XYZ file of C-alpha atoms in Angstrom:
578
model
C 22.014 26.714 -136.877
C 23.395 26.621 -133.644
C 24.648 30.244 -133.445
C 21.240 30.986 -133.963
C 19.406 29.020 -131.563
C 22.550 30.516 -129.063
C 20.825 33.895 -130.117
C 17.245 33.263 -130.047
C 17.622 31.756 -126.330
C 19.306 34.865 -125.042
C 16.671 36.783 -126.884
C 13.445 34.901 -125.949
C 14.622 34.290 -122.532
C 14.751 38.017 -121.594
C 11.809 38.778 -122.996
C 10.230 36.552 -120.963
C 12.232 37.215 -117.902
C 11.094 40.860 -118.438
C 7.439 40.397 -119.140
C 6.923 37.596 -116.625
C 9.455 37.892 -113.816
C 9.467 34.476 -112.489
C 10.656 33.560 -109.308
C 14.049 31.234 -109.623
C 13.102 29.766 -105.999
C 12.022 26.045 -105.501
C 8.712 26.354 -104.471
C 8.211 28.584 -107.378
C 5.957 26.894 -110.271
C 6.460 30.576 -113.281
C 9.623 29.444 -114.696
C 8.673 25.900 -115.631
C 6.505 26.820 -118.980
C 9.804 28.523 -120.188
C 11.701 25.292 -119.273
C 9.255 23.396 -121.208
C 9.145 25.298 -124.340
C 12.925 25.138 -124.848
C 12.700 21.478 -124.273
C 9.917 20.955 -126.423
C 11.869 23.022 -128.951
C 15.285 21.455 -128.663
C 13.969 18.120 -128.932
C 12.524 19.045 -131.886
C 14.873 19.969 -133.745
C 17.126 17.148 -132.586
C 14.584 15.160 -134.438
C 14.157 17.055 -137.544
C 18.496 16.296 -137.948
C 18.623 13.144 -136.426
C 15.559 11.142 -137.491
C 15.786 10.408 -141.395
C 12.756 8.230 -141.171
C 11.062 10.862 -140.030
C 12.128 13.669 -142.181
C 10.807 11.140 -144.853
C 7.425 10.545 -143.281
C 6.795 14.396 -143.087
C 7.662 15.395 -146.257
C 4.501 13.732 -147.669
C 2.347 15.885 -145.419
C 1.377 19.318 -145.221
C 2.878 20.190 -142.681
C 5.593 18.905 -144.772
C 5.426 21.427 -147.124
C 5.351 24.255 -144.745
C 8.667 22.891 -143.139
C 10.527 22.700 -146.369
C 9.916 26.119 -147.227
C 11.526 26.904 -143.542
C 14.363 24.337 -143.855
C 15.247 23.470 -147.494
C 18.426 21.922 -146.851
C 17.054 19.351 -144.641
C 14.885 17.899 -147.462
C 17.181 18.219 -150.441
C 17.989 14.536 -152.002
C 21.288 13.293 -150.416
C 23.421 11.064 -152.775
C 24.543 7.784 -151.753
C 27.787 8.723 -152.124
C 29.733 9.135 -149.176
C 32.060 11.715 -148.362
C 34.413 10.885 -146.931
C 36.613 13.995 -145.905
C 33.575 15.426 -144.365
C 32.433 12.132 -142.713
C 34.316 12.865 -139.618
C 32.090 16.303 -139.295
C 28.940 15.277 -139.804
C 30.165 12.831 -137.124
C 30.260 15.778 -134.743
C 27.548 17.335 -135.557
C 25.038 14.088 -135.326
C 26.501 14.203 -131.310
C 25.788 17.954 -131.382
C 22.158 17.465 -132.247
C 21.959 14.289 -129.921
C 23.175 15.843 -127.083
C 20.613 18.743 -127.827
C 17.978 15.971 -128.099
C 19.206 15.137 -124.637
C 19.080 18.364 -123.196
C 15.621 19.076 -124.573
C 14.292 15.530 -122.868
C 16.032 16.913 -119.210
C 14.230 20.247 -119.583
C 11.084 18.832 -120.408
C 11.362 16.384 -117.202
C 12.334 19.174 -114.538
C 9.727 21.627 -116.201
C 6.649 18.930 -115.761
C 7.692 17.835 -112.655
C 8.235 21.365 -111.233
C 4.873 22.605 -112.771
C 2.798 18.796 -112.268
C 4.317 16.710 -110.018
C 6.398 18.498 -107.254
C 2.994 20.860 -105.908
C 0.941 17.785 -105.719
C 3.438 15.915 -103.511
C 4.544 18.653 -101.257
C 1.705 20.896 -101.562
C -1.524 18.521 -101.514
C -3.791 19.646 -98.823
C -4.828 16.270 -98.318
C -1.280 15.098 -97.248
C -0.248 18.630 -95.335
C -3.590 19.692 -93.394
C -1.569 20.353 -90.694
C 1.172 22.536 -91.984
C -1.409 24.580 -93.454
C -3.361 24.994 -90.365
C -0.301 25.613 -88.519
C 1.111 28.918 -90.959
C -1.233 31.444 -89.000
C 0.567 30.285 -86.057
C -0.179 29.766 -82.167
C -3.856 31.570 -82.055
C -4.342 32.804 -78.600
C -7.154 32.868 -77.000
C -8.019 36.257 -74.681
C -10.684 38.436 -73.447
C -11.750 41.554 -75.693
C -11.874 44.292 -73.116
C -8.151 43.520 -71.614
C -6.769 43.772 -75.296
C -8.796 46.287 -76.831
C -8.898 49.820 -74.668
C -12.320 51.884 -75.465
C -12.019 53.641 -78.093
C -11.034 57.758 -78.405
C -14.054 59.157 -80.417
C -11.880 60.896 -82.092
C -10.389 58.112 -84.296
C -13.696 56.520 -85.123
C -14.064 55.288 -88.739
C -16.485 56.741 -90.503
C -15.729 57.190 -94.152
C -15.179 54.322 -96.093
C -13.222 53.266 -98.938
C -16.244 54.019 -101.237
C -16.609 57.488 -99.574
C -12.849 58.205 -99.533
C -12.449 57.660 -103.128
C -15.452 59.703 -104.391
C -13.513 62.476 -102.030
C -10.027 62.004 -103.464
C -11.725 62.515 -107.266
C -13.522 65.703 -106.398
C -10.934 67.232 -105.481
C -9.256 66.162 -108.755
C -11.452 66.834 -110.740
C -11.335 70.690 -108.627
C -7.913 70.762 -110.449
C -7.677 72.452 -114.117
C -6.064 69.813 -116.702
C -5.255 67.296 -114.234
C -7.817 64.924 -114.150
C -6.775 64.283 -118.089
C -2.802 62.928 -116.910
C -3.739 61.053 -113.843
C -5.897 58.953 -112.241
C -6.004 58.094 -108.456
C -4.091 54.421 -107.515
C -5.144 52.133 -104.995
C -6.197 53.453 -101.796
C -4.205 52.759 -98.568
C -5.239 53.357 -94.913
C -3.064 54.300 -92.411
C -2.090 56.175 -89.961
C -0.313 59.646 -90.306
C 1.036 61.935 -87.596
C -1.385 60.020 -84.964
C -4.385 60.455 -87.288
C -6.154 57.807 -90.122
C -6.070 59.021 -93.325
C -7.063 56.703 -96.865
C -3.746 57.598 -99.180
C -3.407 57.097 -102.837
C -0.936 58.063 -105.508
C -1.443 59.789 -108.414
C -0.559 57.481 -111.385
C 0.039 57.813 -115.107
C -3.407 57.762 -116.973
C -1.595 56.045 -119.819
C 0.899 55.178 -121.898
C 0.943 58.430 -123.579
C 1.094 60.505 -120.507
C 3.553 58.454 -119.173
C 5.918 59.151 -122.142
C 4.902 63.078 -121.927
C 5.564 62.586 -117.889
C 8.436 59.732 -117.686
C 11.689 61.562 -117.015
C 10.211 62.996 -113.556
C 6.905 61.057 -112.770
C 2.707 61.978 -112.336
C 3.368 64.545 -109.317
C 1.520 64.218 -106.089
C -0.578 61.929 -103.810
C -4.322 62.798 -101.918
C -4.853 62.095 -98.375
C -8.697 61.493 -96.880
C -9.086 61.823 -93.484
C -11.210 58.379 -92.717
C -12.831 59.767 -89.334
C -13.439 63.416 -91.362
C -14.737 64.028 -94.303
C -14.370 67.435 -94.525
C -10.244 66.863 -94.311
C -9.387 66.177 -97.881
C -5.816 67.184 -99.222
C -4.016 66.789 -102.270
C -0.410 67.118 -101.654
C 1.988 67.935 -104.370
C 4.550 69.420 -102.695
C 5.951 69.313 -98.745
C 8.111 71.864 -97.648
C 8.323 73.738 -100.967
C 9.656 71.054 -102.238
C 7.744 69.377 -105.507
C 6.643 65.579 -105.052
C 7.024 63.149 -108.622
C 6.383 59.459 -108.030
C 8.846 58.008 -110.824
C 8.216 54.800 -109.648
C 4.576 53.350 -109.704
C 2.215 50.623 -110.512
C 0.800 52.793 -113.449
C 4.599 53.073 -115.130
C 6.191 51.163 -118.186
C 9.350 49.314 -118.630
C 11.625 49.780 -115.659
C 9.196 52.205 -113.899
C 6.861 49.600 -113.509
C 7.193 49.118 -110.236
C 7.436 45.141 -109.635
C 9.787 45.106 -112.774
C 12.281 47.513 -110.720
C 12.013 45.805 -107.748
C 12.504 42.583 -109.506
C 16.017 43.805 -111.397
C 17.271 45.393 -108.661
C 17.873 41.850 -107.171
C 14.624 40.739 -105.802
C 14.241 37.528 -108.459
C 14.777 34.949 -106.170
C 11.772 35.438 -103.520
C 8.239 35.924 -103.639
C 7.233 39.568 -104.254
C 3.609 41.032 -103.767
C 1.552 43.530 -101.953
C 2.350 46.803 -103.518
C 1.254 49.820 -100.549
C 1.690 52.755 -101.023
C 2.237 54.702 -97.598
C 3.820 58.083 -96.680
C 5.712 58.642 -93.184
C 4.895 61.449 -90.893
C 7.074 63.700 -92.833
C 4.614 63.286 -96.057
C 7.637 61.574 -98.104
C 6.189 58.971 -100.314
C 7.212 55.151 -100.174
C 6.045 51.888 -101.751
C 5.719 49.191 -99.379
C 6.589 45.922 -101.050
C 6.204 42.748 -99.165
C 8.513 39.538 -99.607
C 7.377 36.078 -98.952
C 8.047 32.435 -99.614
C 5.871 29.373 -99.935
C 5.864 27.286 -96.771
C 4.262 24.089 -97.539
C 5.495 22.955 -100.597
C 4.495 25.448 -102.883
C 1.476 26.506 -101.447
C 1.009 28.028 -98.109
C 2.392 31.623 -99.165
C 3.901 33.791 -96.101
C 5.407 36.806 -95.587
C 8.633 37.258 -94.445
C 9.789 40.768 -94.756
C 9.627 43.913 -96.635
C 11.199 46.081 -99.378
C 10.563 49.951 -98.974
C 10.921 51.745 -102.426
C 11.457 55.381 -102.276
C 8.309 56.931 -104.729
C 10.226 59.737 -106.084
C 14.182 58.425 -105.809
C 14.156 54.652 -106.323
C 16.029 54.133 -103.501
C 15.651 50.784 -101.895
C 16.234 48.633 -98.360
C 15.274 45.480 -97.196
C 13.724 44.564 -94.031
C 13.042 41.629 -91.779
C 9.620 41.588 -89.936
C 11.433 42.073 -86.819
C 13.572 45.842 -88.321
C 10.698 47.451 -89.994
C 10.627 51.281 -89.557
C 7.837 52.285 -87.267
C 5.168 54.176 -89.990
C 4.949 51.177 -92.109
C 1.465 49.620 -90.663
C 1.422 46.750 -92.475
C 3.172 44.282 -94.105
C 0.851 40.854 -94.022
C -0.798 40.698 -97.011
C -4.806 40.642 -96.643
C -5.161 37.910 -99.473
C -2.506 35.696 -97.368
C -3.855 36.093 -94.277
C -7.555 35.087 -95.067
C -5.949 32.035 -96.610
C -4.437 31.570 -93.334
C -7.356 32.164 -91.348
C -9.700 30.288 -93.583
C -7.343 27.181 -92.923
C -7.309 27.533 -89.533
C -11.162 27.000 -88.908
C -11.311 24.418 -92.209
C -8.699 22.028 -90.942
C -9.354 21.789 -87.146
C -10.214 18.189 -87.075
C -7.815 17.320 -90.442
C -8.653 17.745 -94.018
C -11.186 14.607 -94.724
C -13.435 16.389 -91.850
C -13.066 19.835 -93.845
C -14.878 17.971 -96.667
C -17.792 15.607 -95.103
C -18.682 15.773 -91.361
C -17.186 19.269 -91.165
C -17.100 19.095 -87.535
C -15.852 21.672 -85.109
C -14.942 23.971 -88.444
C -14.921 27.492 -88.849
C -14.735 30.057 -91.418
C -14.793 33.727 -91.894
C -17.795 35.594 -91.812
C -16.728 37.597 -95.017
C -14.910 36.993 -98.172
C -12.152 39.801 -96.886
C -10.499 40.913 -93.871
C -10.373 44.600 -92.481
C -8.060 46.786 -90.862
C -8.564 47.887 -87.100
C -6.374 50.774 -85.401
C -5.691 49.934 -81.527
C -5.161 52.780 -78.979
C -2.100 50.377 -78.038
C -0.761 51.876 -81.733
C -0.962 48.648 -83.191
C -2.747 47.491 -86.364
C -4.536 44.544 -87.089
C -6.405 42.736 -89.178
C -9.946 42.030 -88.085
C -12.606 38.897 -89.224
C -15.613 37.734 -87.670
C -15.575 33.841 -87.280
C -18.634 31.661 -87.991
C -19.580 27.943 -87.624
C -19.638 26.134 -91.272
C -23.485 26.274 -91.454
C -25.288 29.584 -92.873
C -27.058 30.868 -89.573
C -26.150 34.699 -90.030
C -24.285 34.605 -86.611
C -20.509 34.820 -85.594
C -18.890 32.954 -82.697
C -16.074 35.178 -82.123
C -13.520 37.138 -84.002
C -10.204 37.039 -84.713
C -7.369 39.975 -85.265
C -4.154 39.434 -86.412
C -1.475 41.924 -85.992
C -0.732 43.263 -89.655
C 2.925 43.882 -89.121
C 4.017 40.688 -86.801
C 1.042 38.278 -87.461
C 0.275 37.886 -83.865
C -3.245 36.229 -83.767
C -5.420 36.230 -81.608
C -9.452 34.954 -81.373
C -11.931 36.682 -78.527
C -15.164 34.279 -78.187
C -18.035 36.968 -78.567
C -20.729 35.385 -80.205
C -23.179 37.472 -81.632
C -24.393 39.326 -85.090
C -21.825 38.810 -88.046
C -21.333 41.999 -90.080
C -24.019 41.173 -92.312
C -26.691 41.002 -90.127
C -25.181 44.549 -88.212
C -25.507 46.353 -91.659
C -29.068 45.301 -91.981
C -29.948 46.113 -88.573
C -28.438 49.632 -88.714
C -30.508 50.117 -92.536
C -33.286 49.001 -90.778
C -33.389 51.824 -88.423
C -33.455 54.029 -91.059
C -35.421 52.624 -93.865
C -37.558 55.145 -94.672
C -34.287 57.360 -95.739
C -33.064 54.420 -97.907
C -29.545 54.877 -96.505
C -27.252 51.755 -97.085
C -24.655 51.012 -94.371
C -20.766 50.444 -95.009
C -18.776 48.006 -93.898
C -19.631 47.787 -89.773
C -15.684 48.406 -87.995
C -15.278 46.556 -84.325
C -14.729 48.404 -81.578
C -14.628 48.849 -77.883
C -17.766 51.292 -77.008
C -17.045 51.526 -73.437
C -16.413 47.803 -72.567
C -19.328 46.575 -75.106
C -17.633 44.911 -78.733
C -19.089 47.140 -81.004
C -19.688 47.655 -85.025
C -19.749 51.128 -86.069
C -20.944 51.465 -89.655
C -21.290 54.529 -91.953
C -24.656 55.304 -93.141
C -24.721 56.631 -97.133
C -27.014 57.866 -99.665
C -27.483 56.506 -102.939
C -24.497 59.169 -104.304
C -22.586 57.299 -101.784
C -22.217 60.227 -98.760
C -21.851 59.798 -95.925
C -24.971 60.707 -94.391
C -25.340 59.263 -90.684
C -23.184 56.867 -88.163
C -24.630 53.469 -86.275
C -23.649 52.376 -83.744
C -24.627 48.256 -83.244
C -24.036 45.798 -80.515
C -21.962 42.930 -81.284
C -24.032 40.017 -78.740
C -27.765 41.486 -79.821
C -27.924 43.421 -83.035
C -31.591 44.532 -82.450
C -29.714 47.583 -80.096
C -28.502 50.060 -82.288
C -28.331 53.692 -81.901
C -28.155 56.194 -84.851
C -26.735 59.446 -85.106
C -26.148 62.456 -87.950
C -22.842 62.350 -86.450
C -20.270 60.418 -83.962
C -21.244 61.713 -80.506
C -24.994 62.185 -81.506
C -25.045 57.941 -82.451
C -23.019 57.512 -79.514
C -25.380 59.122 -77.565
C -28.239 57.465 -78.663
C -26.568 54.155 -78.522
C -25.654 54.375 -74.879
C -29.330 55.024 -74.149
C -30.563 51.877 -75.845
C -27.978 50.155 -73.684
C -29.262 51.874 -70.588
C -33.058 51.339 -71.283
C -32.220 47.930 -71.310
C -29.952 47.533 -68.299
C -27.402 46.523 -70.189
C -28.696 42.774 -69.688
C -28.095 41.694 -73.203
C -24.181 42.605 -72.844
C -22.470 40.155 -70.395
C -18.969 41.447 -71.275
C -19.843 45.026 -69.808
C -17.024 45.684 -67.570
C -17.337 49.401 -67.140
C -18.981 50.456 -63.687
C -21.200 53.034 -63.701
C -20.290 56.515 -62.548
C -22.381 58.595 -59.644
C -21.801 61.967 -59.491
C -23.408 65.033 -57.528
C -22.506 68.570 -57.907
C -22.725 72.136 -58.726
C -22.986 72.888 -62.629
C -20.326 75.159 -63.173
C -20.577 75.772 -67.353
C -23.605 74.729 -69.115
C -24.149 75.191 -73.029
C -26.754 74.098 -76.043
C -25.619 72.662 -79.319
C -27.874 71.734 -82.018
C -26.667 68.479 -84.159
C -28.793 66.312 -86.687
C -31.797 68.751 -85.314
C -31.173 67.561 -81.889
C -30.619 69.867 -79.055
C -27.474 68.842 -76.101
C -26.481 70.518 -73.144
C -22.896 69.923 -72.673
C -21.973 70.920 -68.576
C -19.501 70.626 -66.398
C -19.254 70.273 -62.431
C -17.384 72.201 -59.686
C -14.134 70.552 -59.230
C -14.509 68.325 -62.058
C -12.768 68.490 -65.592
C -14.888 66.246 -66.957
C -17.613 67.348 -69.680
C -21.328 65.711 -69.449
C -23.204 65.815 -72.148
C -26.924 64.843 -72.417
C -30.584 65.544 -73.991
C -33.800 66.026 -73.152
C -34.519 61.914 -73.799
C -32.042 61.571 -70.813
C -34.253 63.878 -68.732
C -36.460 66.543 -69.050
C -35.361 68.369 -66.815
C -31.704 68.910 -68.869
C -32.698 71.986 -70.732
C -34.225 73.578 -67.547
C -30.719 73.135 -66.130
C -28.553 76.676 -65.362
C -25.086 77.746 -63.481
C -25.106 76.860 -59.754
C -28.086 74.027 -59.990
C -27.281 71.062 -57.530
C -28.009 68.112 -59.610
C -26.810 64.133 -59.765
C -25.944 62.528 -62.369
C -24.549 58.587 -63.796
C -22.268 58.239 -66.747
C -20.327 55.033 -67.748
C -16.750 55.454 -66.090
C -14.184 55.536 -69.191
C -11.163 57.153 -69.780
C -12.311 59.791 -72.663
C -13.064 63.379 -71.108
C -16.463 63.562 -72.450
C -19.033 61.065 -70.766
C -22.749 60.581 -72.028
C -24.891 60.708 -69.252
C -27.676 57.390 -68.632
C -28.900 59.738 -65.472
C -29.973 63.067 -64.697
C -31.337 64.580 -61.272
C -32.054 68.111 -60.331
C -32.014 68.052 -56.603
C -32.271 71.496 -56.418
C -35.522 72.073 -58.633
């Protein structure tokens, strides 16, 4: 019997090893139901040799029955004979089958205690407040417009995740055949050759078009342009050269992505957080991020990175500190909330978290969101509310997504609920629904900008909202015309409702030089410019009505706010000439 249990452990155990992948770490709970069943099973068979009472109490049940037809021998009648030339044997075996009995009890104790006891004595929340609190690290506080520069209209988010993806199948589905062996993977934003794009693979539909597909891979990846939606691409090949992503989360047996990663050496550490990202180049990586439980284990945290080449397998490891410079992120969004959701519930210690919640924060969502600085940075952005339910946000927080820098800007104002619904309710006779609102710096005022869609899900309008008083909003069929209007909402109020305004105004008087009508959203600009001045002004007859009366060589004065983009909305317009 032995040789066979010798097999059946090899057998079972790699099975499980390759279905499960558990982490052989301490701090790691996945083995332990393994170690348990092989204890459970080797004490009971111990008992089945060693306990003659009990073979004797059994046989008179059904289960009884059931057992003799698996193990005959071990209910045949013995005779009271002893043997005596094979007494010393069964001597050896009896120690066999106790120290199996033994084994089975020391499995059985590390497996409960590893899977029970351990994660409530090192992990408790109750006991380790503290150490929770403390894994987003120090959280500093600083002032939004010395961090965050005002924003080039150019890399404005406007199309969602929702939008992006309805893009990336249409121009799938444009594709004869294709739509049949794959399906589009899990979207990814980031940032390509200085520009945001939403990138996804193409993955194996199935089992069966994996098996047709296997030896080279599903071929290609799609690109969406999140700040254009009229810059779709589907990319199957760079440089006449054919792309095949072998290795994916949509593959079987050792394609399967976290399986590969896993047997290449990678069984001892946390793995999660499967991106998919491309360099500037267009070559196609997997992003795979390592981590290790910090309190106990609980408290998960990243700690580097494994970068999977898509199409060759090849694989390197990374510390935070040595990743290469396209990869934007590496901080899982799932850990970070946890970390920033301990942060505001254990400020005063965990008892506090649970009655008198005072002082506590939370998140104003149940996810976080990714924010693209002009400094070329990415973070992770949350607004931060008190514990109560007043629709309001103290402040926000962004956390770098690569080195976990944090740090939280006191703003109080609208959360990102209460934007959405003011931006729908400038338009509510269109029934447009707003995406998630994005944070930004509209020259020196925090910001949401939020998509506006139909019902289909298109993107239809842009809103711009202020953070301290949600009731000014500005609307637009695209970026510059919501800008536009925005800024002139801001200017009709003076401004008094945004203390953190640290843009001065500019004053300008000149000759018009260029002047020129465009037509957007059925709205009529004048875009000019002024002798000795590169700068373009742009206004509309709401500024003035004097604008479209305006020609080449008119003296005229006008105010802008003074930020660093080349186009400037004008608040002002004078003709001092007419």
């Amino acid at each position: 019997m032995l040789p066979f249990l010798i097999i059946a452990f090899l057998v079972v155990n790699f099975l499980y090893f390759f279905m499960e992948m558990p982490v052989l770490a301490f701090g790691f709970t996945d083995w332990s139901n393994l170690v348990i069943a092989w204890g459970i099973l080797f004490l009971f068979i111990s008992a089945l040799i060693l306990l003659n009472k009990f073979r004797l109490f059994i046989a008179k049940t059904a289960w009884g029955e059931v057992l003799k037809k698996l193990f005959p021998q071990l209910f045949q009648e013995r005779p009271h004979v002893v043997d005596i030339a094979n007494y010393q044997n069964q001597g050896q075996n009896y120690k066999r089958y106790r120290m199996l009995g033994f084994v089975g009890i020391i499995l059985l104790v590390v497996g409960v205690s590893n899977l029970l006891i351990l994660p409530i004595l090192t992990s408790a929340p109750m006991l380790y407040s503290n150490a929770y609190r403390g894994l987003l690290g120090e959280v500093k506080e600083s002032s939004f417009t010395s961090d965050i520069e005002p924003i080039n209209l150019s890399q404005i988010r406007i199309v969602d995740e929702e939008t992006a993806r309805k893009l990336a199948e249409k121009i799938i589905g444009e594709v004869p055949a294709l739509g049949s062996e794959v399906q589009i993977g899990e979207l990814s934003l980031q940032k390509v050759r200085e520009k945001l794009y939403y990138v996804a693979p193409l993955e194996h539909r199935g089992i069966f078009q994996w098996l047709t597909n296997y030896t080279r891979g599903s071929k290609g990846f799609v690109m969406v342009s999140a700040t254009n939606p009229q810059d779709v691409h589907l990319v199957q090949s760079v440089n006449g050269k054919e792309i095949y992503l072998k290795y994916q989360m949509k593959g079987f047996f050792f394609d399967y992505l976290p399986r590969y990663v896993y047997f290449n050496g990678f069984f001892n550490i946390g793995i999660s957080d499967f991106s998919f990202e491309i360099d500037d180049d267009l070559n196609p990586y997997w992003v795979v991020t390592l981590y290790k439980n910090k309190v106990g284990y609980h408290g998960s945290d990243a700690v580097g990175a494994v970068i999977v080449n898509a199409q060759t397998g090849e694989i390197s490891r990374h510390t935070i500190d040595d990743l290469p410079r396209w990869i934007d992120r590496v901080q899982p969004e799932s850990y970070v909330y946890k970390q920033v959701k301990d942060w505001g519930d254990y400020i005063n210690g965990f008892w506090n978290s649970v009655f008198a919640k005072m002082g506590t924060l939370k998140p104003t969502g149940n996810e976080l969101h990714l924010i693209y600085g002009n400094d070329d940075s990415v973070y992770w952005y949350t607004g931060i509310t008190s514990s109560g339910k007043d629709g309001s946000s103290v402040g926000f927080i962004l956390i770098n997504s690569r080195t976990k820098e944090a740090k939280w800007y006191k703003v109080s104002g609208a959360d990102e609920g209460g934007a959405k619904k003011s931006a729908e309710g400038q338009v509510q006779e269109k029934s447009y629904r707003a995406g998630y609102p994005i944070l930004y710096n509209i020259g020196g005022v925090p910001t949401y900008i939020a998509p506006l869609k139909d019902k289909e899900g298109l993107l239809k309008a842009v809103s711009f909202i202020s953070v301290e008083n949600y009731n000014l909003v500005g609307v637009g069929a695209d970026i510059e015309s919501g800008l536009r209007a925005y800024q002139q909402v801001l200017a009709s109020k003076g401004n008094q409702f945004v203390p953190s305004q640290e843009n001065k105004a500019l004053k300008l008087q000149g000759k018009i030089s260029r002047v020129s009508q465009v037509v957007k959203g059925g709205e009529s600009y004048f875009y000019f410019m002024i002798e000795g001045d590169n700068r373009i002004f742009v206004g509309s007859s709401n500024t003035s009505p004097k604008i479209p009366l305006v020609k080449v060589g008119d003296l005229i004065s006008v105010t802008a706010n003074d930020t660093k983009e080349n186009t400037l909305s004008i608040t002002e317009f004078k003709g001092e000439n007419y």
